[in-house]
Amino acid sequence: LGDVYKRQSLYNNLTFVPQETILLRSSILDNIKIAKPDASIEEIMEAAKKAELDSFINTLENGYETIVGERGVKLSGGQRQRIALARIFLKNSKIIVFDEATSSLDNNTEFKIQQNIDKYFNNQTIICIAHRLSTLKGMDKIVVINDGKIIEIGTPKEIIPKYDTIKGNDFIAVSYTHLRAHETGAYL
């Protein structure tokens, strides 16, 4: 029972957003609703708005009932990623891990979604893995990794100017400043 409880607690409190979004051969609605099966249509539509997905959905003949195809083949990479991002807004977990979750988005859309993340996730711990440093500007700490080794840890003001033009590094960033005062944040 202890292991089941721990897994359930982890599931309830953590959301992982991978670079390659996993979609079911079902509707956009169903693919967003995976994050919170008992969600109302209003909650799903609000999550889609926060993920900058609603304007696209509204152009589709069947709207939220549009079938995305096997693994989402009828959608672009950015549209699939925005479905995954809508899931995080819907689920509203305490810990969110992004692994290149915005790599297929244009800079303007990524900026708008980042503003919504900053606006709506003030009490969450966010861990973000990215190659594009612009994704990490709002984070508290950035860990620079090269050849599997940590080579530097610093704030975005320290790291971004230094590594912005250098290729071949991986970056992990953590945002934990919005945690309640009695909690602590840690980074890798």
Coordinates of N, CA and C in Angstrom, one line a residue:
L1 N 0.8 -1.2 0.0 CA 0.0 0.0 0.0 C 0.9 1.3 0.0
G2 N 2.0 1.2 0.7 CA 2.9 2.4 0.8 C 3.4 2.8 -0.6
D3 N 3.9 1.8 -1.4 CA 4.4 2.2 -2.8 C 3.3 2.7 -3.7
V4 N 2.1 2.2 -3.6 CA 0.9 2.6 -4.3 C 0.6 4.1 -4.0
Y5 N 0.6 4.3 -2.6 CA 0.3 5.7 -2.2 C 1.4 6.7 -2.7
K6 N 2.6 6.3 -2.6 CA 3.7 7.1 -3.1 C 3.6 7.4 -4.5
R7 N 3.3 6.4 -5.3 CA 3.1 6.6 -6.8 C 1.9 7.5 -7.1
Q8 N 0.8 7.3 -6.4 CA -0.4 8.1 -6.5 C -0.1 9.6 -6.1
S9 N 0.6 9.8 -5.0 CA 1.0 11.1 -4.6 C 1.9 11.8 -5.6
L10 N 2.8 11.1 -6.2 CA 3.7 11.6 -7.2 C 2.9 12.0 -8.4
Y11 N 2.0 11.1 -8.9 CA 1.1 11.4 -10.0 C 0.3 12.6 -9.8
N12 N -0.2 12.8 -8.6 CA -1.1 13.9 -8.3 C -0.4 15.2 -8.2
N13 N 0.9 15.2 -7.9 CA 1.7 16.4 -7.7 C 2.7 16.8 -8.7
L14 N 2.9 15.9 -9.7 CA 3.9 16.1 -10.7 C 3.4 16.0 -12.1
T15 N 3.8 17.0 -13.0 CA 3.4 16.9 -14.4 C 4.7 17.0 -15.2
F16 N 4.9 16.0 -16.1 CA 6.1 16.0 -17.0 C 5.6 16.4 -18.4
V17 N 6.3 17.3 -19.0 CA 5.9 17.7 -20.4 C 7.1 17.5 -21.3
P18 N 7.1 16.4 -22.0 CA 8.2 16.0 -22.9 C 8.2 16.8 -24.2
Q19 N 9.4 16.8 -24.9 CA 9.5 17.4 -26.2 C 8.5 16.8 -27.2
E20 N 8.4 15.5 -27.2 CA 7.5 14.8 -28.1 C 6.2 14.4 -27.3
T21 N 5.2 15.1 -27.6 CA 3.9 15.0 -26.9 C 3.3 13.7 -27.3
I22 N 2.8 12.9 -26.3 CA 2.0 11.7 -26.6 C 0.6 12.0 -26.7
L23 N 0.0 11.7 -27.9 CA -1.4 12.0 -28.1 C -2.1 10.7 -28.4
L24 N -3.4 10.6 -28.1 CA -4.2 9.5 -28.4 C -4.9 9.7 -29.7
R25 N -5.3 8.7 -30.4 CA -6.1 8.8 -31.6 C -7.6 9.1 -31.2
S26 N -7.7 10.4 -30.8 CA -9.0 10.8 -30.3 C -9.2 12.3 -30.6
S27 N -10.1 13.0 -29.9 CA -10.3 14.4 -30.1 C -9.3 15.2 -29.3
I28 N -9.2 16.5 -29.7 CA -8.4 17.5 -29.0 C -8.9 17.5 -27.6
L29 N -10.2 17.6 -27.4 CA -10.8 17.6 -26.1 C -10.3 16.5 -25.2
D30 N -10.4 15.3 -25.7 CA -10.0 14.1 -24.9 C -8.5 14.1 -24.6
N31 N -7.7 14.6 -25.6 CA -6.3 14.7 -25.4 C -5.9 15.7 -24.3
I32 N -6.6 16.7 -24.2 CA -6.4 17.7 -23.1 C -6.9 17.2 -21.8
K33 N -8.1 16.5 -21.8 CA -8.8 16.1 -20.6 C -8.0 14.9 -19.9
I34 N -7.1 14.3 -20.6 CA -6.3 13.3 -19.9 C -5.7 13.8 -18.6
A35 N -5.3 15.0 -18.6 CA -4.7 15.6 -17.4 C -5.6 15.7 -16.2
K36 N -6.9 15.8 -16.5 CA -7.9 15.9 -15.4 C -9.2 15.3 -15.9
P37 N -9.5 14.0 -15.8 CA -10.6 13.4 -16.4 C -12.0 13.9 -16.0
D38 N -12.1 14.5 -14.9 CA -13.4 15.1 -14.4 C -13.5 16.6 -14.8
A39 N -12.7 17.1 -15.6 CA -12.7 18.5 -15.9 C -13.9 18.9 -16.7
S40 N -14.5 20.1 -16.5 CA -15.6 20.6 -17.3 C -15.1 21.1 -18.6
I41 N -16.0 21.3 -19.6 CA -15.6 21.8 -20.9 C -15.0 23.3 -20.7
E42 N -15.6 24.0 -19.7 CA -15.1 25.3 -19.5 C -13.7 25.3 -19.0
E43 N -13.3 24.4 -18.1 CA -12.0 24.3 -17.6 C -11.0 23.9 -18.7
I44 N -11.4 23.0 -19.6 CA -10.6 22.6 -20.7 C -10.4 23.8 -21.7
M45 N -11.4 24.5 -22.0 CA -11.3 25.7 -22.9 C -10.4 26.8 -22.3
E46 N -10.5 27.0 -21.0 CA -9.6 27.9 -20.3 C -8.1 27.5 -20.4
A47 N -7.9 26.2 -20.2 CA -6.5 25.7 -20.3 C -6.0 25.8 -21.7
A48 N -6.8 25.6 -22.7 CA -6.4 25.8 -24.1 C -6.1 27.2 -24.4
K49 N -6.8 28.2 -23.8 CA -6.5 29.6 -24.0 C -5.2 29.9 -23.4
K50 N -4.9 29.4 -22.2 CA -3.6 29.7 -21.5 C -2.5 29.1 -22.3
A51 N -2.7 28.0 -23.0 CA -1.7 27.4 -23.9 C -1.6 27.9 -25.3
E52 N -2.4 29.0 -25.5 CA -2.4 29.7 -26.8 C -2.9 28.7 -27.9
L53 N -3.8 27.9 -27.6 CA -4.3 26.8 -28.5 C -5.7 27.1 -29.0
D54 N -6.5 27.9 -28.2 CA -7.9 28.1 -28.6 C -8.1 28.8 -29.9
S55 N -7.3 29.7 -30.3 CA -7.5 30.3 -31.6 C -7.3 29.3 -32.8
F56 N -6.4 28.4 -32.6 CA -6.2 27.3 -33.6 C -7.5 26.4 -33.6
I57 N -7.9 26.0 -32.4 CA -9.0 25.1 -32.3 C -10.3 25.7 -32.9
N58 N -10.5 27.0 -32.7 CA -11.6 27.7 -33.2 C -11.7 27.8 -34.8
T59 N -10.5 27.5 -35.4 CA -10.5 27.5 -36.9 C -10.9 26.2 -37.5
L60 N -11.0 25.1 -36.6 CA -11.3 23.8 -37.1 C -12.8 23.6 -37.2
E61 N -13.2 22.9 -38.2 CA -14.6 22.6 -38.4 C -15.3 22.0 -37.2
N62 N -14.6 21.0 -36.6 CA -15.2 20.3 -35.5 C -14.6 20.8 -34.1
G63 N -13.9 21.9 -34.2 CA -13.4 22.5 -32.9 C -12.7 21.5 -32.0
Y64 N -13.1 21.5 -30.7 CA -12.5 20.6 -29.7 C -12.8 19.1 -30.0
E65 N -13.7 18.8 -30.9 CA -14.1 17.4 -31.2 C -13.3 16.9 -32.4
T66 N -12.3 17.7 -32.9 CA -11.5 17.3 -34.1 C -10.6 16.1 -33.6
I67 N -10.6 15.1 -34.4 CA -9.8 13.9 -34.2 C -8.3 14.3 -34.7
V68 N -7.3 14.0 -33.8 CA -6.0 14.4 -34.1 C -5.2 13.3 -34.9
G69 N -5.8 12.1 -35.0 CA -5.1 11.1 -35.8 C -4.1 10.3 -34.8
E70 N -3.6 9.2 -35.4 CA -2.7 8.4 -34.6 C -1.4 9.2 -34.2
R71 N -1.2 9.3 -32.9 CA -0.1 10.1 -32.3 C -0.1 11.5 -32.7
G72 N -1.3 12.0 -33.1 CA -1.4 13.4 -33.4 C -0.9 13.8 -34.8
V73 N -0.8 12.9 -35.7 CA -0.2 13.1 -37.0 C -0.9 14.2 -37.8
K74 N -2.1 14.6 -37.5 CA -2.8 15.6 -38.2 C -2.5 17.0 -37.7
L75 N -1.6 17.1 -36.7 CA -1.2 18.4 -36.1 C 0.3 18.6 -36.3
S76 N 0.6 19.9 -36.3 CA 2.1 20.2 -36.3 C 2.7 19.9 -35.0
G77 N 4.0 20.0 -34.9 CA 4.7 19.8 -33.7 C 4.4 20.8 -32.6
G78 N 4.2 22.1 -33.1 CA 3.8 23.1 -32.1 C 2.4 23.0 -31.6
Q79 N 1.5 22.5 -32.5 CA 0.1 22.3 -32.0 C 0.1 21.1 -31.0
R80 N 0.9 20.1 -31.3 CA 0.9 18.9 -30.3 C 1.5 19.4 -29.0
Q81 N 2.6 20.2 -29.0 CA 3.2 20.7 -27.8 C 2.2 21.6 -27.0
R82 N 1.4 22.4 -27.7 CA 0.4 23.3 -27.0 C -0.7 22.4 -26.4
I83 N -1.0 21.3 -26.9 CA -2.0 20.4 -26.2 C -1.3 19.9 -24.9
A84 N -0.1 19.5 -25.0 CA 0.6 19.1 -23.7 C 0.7 20.3 -22.7
L85 N 0.9 21.5 -23.2 CA 0.9 22.6 -22.3 C -0.5 22.9 -21.7
A86 N -1.5 22.7 -22.5 CA -2.9 22.9 -22.0 C -3.1 21.9 -20.9
R87 N -2.6 20.7 -21.0 CA -2.7 19.7 -19.9 C -2.1 20.3 -18.6
I88 N -1.0 21.0 -18.6 CA -0.4 21.4 -17.4 C -1.2 22.5 -16.8
F89 N -1.8 23.4 -17.6 CA -2.7 24.4 -17.1 C -4.0 23.7 -16.4
L90 N -4.5 22.7 -17.1 CA -5.6 22.0 -16.6 C -5.3 21.3 -15.3
K91 N -4.2 20.5 -15.2 CA -3.9 19.7 -14.0 C -3.4 20.6 -12.8
N92 N -2.6 21.6 -13.1 CA -2.2 22.6 -12.1 C -1.4 21.9 -11.0
S93 N -0.4 21.1 -11.3 CA 0.4 20.3 -10.4 C 1.3 21.2 -9.6
K94 N 1.8 20.7 -8.5 CA 2.8 21.5 -7.6 C 4.2 21.5 -8.2
I95 N 4.5 20.4 -9.0 CA 5.8 20.3 -9.6 C 5.6 20.1 -11.1
I96 N 6.3 20.9 -11.9 CA 6.2 20.7 -13.4 C 7.6 20.6 -13.9
V97 N 7.8 19.6 -14.8 CA 9.0 19.4 -15.4 C 8.8 19.5 -16.9
F98 N 9.5 20.5 -17.5 CA 9.5 20.7 -18.9 C 10.8 20.2 -19.5
D99 N 10.6 19.3 -20.5 CA 11.8 18.8 -21.2 C 11.7 19.2 -22.7
E100 N 12.3 20.4 -23.0 CA 12.2 20.9 -24.4 C 10.8 21.1 -24.8
A101 N 9.9 21.4 -23.9 CA 8.4 21.4 -24.1 C 8.0 22.5 -25.1
T102 N 8.8 23.5 -25.4 CA 8.4 24.5 -26.3 C 9.3 24.6 -27.5
S103 N 10.0 23.6 -27.8 CA 11.0 23.6 -28.9 C 10.4 23.7 -30.2
S104 N 9.2 23.4 -30.4 CA 8.5 23.5 -31.7 C 7.7 24.7 -31.9
L105 N 7.7 25.6 -30.9 CA 6.9 26.8 -30.9 C 7.7 28.0 -31.5
D106 N 7.0 28.9 -32.1 CA 7.7 30.1 -32.6 C 7.9 31.0 -31.3
N107 N 8.9 31.9 -31.4 CA 9.2 32.8 -30.3 C 8.1 33.5 -29.7
N108 N 7.2 34.1 -30.5 CA 6.1 34.8 -30.1 C 5.1 34.0 -29.2
T109 N 4.8 32.8 -29.7 CA 3.9 31.9 -29.0 C 4.5 31.5 -27.7
E110 N 5.8 31.1 -27.8 CA 6.5 30.7 -26.6 C 6.5 31.8 -25.5
F111 N 6.7 33.1 -26.0 CA 6.7 34.2 -25.0 C 5.3 34.3 -24.4
K112 N 4.2 34.2 -25.1 CA 2.9 34.4 -24.6 C 2.6 33.2 -23.6
I113 N 3.0 32.0 -23.9 CA 2.8 30.9 -23.0 C 3.6 31.1 -21.7
Q114 N 4.9 31.6 -21.9 CA 5.7 31.8 -20.7 C 5.1 32.9 -19.8
Q115 N 4.5 33.9 -20.4 CA 3.8 34.9 -19.6 C 2.6 34.2 -18.8
N116 N 1.9 33.3 -19.4 CA 0.8 32.6 -18.7 C 1.3 31.7 -17.6
I117 N 2.4 31.0 -17.9 CA 3.0 30.2 -16.9 C 3.4 31.1 -15.7
D118 N 4.1 32.2 -15.9 CA 4.5 33.1 -14.8 C 3.3 33.6 -14.1
K119 N 2.2 33.9 -14.8 CA 1.0 34.4 -14.2 C 0.2 33.4 -13.4
Y120 N 0.1 32.2 -13.9 CA -0.8 31.2 -13.2 C -0.1 30.2 -12.3
F121 N 1.2 30.1 -12.4 CA 1.9 29.1 -11.6 C 2.8 29.8 -10.6
N122 N 2.3 30.5 -9.6 CA 3.1 31.2 -8.6 C 3.5 30.3 -7.4
N123 N 2.8 29.2 -7.2 CA 3.2 28.3 -6.1 C 3.7 27.0 -6.5
Q124 N 4.2 26.9 -7.7 CA 4.7 25.6 -8.2 C 6.3 25.7 -8.3
T125 N 6.9 24.5 -8.2 CA 8.3 24.4 -8.5 C 8.3 24.0 -10.0
I126 N 9.1 24.7 -10.8 CA 9.3 24.4 -12.2 C 10.7 24.0 -12.5
I127 N 10.9 22.9 -13.2 CA 12.2 22.4 -13.6 C 12.1 22.4 -15.2
C128 N 13.0 23.1 -15.8 CA 13.0 23.3 -17.2 C 14.3 22.8 -17.9
I129 N 14.2 21.9 -18.8 CA 15.4 21.4 -19.5 C 15.3 22.0 -20.9
A130 N 16.3 22.7 -21.4 CA 16.2 23.4 -22.6 C 17.6 23.6 -23.3
H131 N 17.6 23.8 -24.6 CA 18.8 24.2 -25.3 C 18.7 25.7 -25.6
R132 N 17.5 26.2 -25.7 CA 17.3 27.6 -26.1 C 17.2 28.4 -24.8
L133 N 18.2 29.2 -24.5 CA 18.3 29.9 -23.3 C 17.2 30.9 -23.1
S134 N 16.6 31.4 -24.2 CA 15.5 32.4 -24.0 C 14.3 31.7 -23.2
T135 N 14.2 30.4 -23.3 CA 13.2 29.7 -22.5 C 13.4 29.8 -21.0
L136 N 14.6 30.1 -20.6 CA 14.9 30.0 -19.2 C 15.1 31.4 -18.5
K137 N 14.7 32.5 -19.2 CA 15.0 33.8 -18.6 C 14.3 34.1 -17.3
G138 N 13.1 33.5 -17.0 CA 12.4 33.8 -15.8 C 12.7 32.8 -14.7
M139 N 13.7 32.0 -14.8 CA 14.0 31.0 -13.8 C 14.9 31.5 -12.7
D140 N 15.0 30.8 -11.6 CA 15.8 31.3 -10.5 C 17.3 30.9 -10.7
K141 N 17.5 29.7 -11.1 CA 18.9 29.1 -11.3 C 19.0 28.4 -12.6
I142 N 20.1 28.4 -13.2 CA 20.4 27.7 -14.4 C 21.6 26.8 -14.2
V143 N 21.5 25.6 -14.5 CA 22.6 24.6 -14.4 C 23.1 24.4 -15.9
V144 N 24.4 24.6 -16.2 CA 24.9 24.4 -17.5 C 25.6 23.0 -17.5
I145 N 25.2 22.2 -18.5 CA 25.8 20.9 -18.6 C 26.5 20.7 -19.9
N146 N 27.7 20.2 -19.9 CA 28.4 19.9 -21.1 C 29.0 18.5 -21.0
D147 N 28.8 17.7 -22.0 CA 29.3 16.3 -21.9 C 28.9 15.5 -20.7
G148 N 27.7 15.8 -20.2 CA 27.1 15.1 -19.0 C 27.6 15.6 -17.7
K149 N 28.4 16.7 -17.7 CA 29.0 17.2 -16.5 C 28.5 18.6 -16.2
I150 N 28.2 18.9 -15.0 CA 27.8 20.3 -14.6 C 29.1 21.2 -14.7
I151 N 29.0 22.2 -15.5 CA 30.2 23.1 -15.6 C 29.9 24.5 -14.9
E152 N 28.7 24.8 -14.7 CA 28.4 26.1 -14.0 C 27.0 26.1 -13.5
I153 N 26.8 26.8 -12.4 CA 25.4 27.1 -11.9 C 25.4 28.6 -11.6
G154 N 24.3 29.2 -12.0 CA 24.1 30.6 -11.8 C 22.7 31.1 -12.1
T155 N 22.6 32.4 -11.9 CA 21.3 33.1 -12.2 C 21.2 33.3 -13.7
P156 N 20.0 33.5 -14.3 CA 19.9 33.8 -15.7 C 20.7 35.0 -16.1
K157 N 20.8 36.1 -15.2 CA 21.7 37.2 -15.6 C 23.1 36.9 -15.7
E158 N 23.6 35.9 -15.0 CA 25.0 35.4 -15.0 C 25.2 34.5 -16.2
I159 N 24.3 33.6 -16.4 CA 24.5 32.5 -17.4 C 24.1 32.9 -18.8
I160 N 23.0 33.5 -19.1 CA 22.6 33.8 -20.4 C 23.6 34.6 -21.3
P161 N 24.1 35.7 -20.8 CA 25.1 36.4 -21.6 C 26.3 35.6 -21.9
K162 N 26.7 34.8 -21.0 CA 27.9 34.0 -21.1 C 27.8 32.9 -22.1
Y163 N 26.6 32.2 -22.2 CA 26.4 31.0 -23.0 C 25.5 31.2 -24.2
D164 N 25.0 32.3 -24.4 CA 23.9 32.5 -25.4 C 24.4 32.2 -26.8
T165 N 25.7 32.4 -27.1 CA 26.2 32.1 -28.4 C 27.0 30.8 -28.5
I166 N 27.2 30.1 -27.4 CA 28.0 28.9 -27.4 C 27.0 27.7 -27.6
K167 N 27.3 26.9 -28.5 CA 26.5 25.7 -28.8 C 27.0 24.5 -28.1
G168 N 26.2 23.4 -28.0 CA 26.7 22.2 -27.5 C 26.5 22.0 -26.0
N169 N 25.8 22.9 -25.3 CA 25.5 22.8 -23.9 C 24.1 22.5 -23.7
D170 N 23.8 21.8 -22.7 CA 22.4 21.5 -22.2 C 22.2 22.4 -21.0
F171 N 21.0 22.8 -20.8 CA 20.7 23.7 -19.7 C 19.5 23.1 -18.9
I172 N 19.6 23.1 -17.6 CA 18.5 22.8 -16.7 C 18.3 24.0 -15.8
A173 N 17.1 24.4 -15.7 CA 16.8 25.6 -14.9 C 15.7 25.2 -13.9
V174 N 15.7 25.9 -12.7 CA 14.7 25.6 -11.7 C 14.2 27.0 -11.2
S175 N 12.8 27.0 -11.1 CA 12.2 28.2 -10.5 C 11.5 27.7 -9.2
Y176 N 12.0 28.3 -8.1 CA 11.4 27.9 -6.9 C 11.1 29.1 -6.0
T177 N 11.3 30.3 -6.5 CA 11.1 31.5 -5.6 C 9.7 31.7 -5.1
H178 N 8.7 31.1 -5.8 CA 7.3 31.3 -5.5 C 6.8 30.3 -4.5
L179 N 7.7 29.4 -4.0 CA 7.2 28.4 -3.0 C 6.9 29.1 -1.7
R180 N 6.0 28.5 -1.0 CA 5.6 29.1 0.3 C 6.8 29.2 1.2
A181 N 6.8 30.1 2.1 CA 8.0 30.5 2.9 C 8.5 29.3 3.7
H182 N 7.7 28.3 4.1 CA 8.1 27.2 4.9 C 8.7 26.1 4.1
E183 N 8.6 26.2 2.8 CA 9.2 25.1 1.9 C 10.5 25.6 1.4
T184 N 11.3 24.6 1.0 CA 12.6 24.9 0.4 C 12.7 24.5 -1.0
G185 N 13.5 25.1 -1.8 CA 13.7 24.7 -3.2 C 15.1 24.2 -3.3
A186 N 15.3 23.4 -4.3 CA 16.7 22.9 -4.5 C 16.8 22.7 -6.0
Y187 N 18.1 22.8 -6.5 CA 18.3 22.6 -7.9 C 19.4 21.5 -8.1
L188 N 19.4 20.9 -9.2 CA 20.3 19.8 -9.5 C 21.7 20.3 -9.5

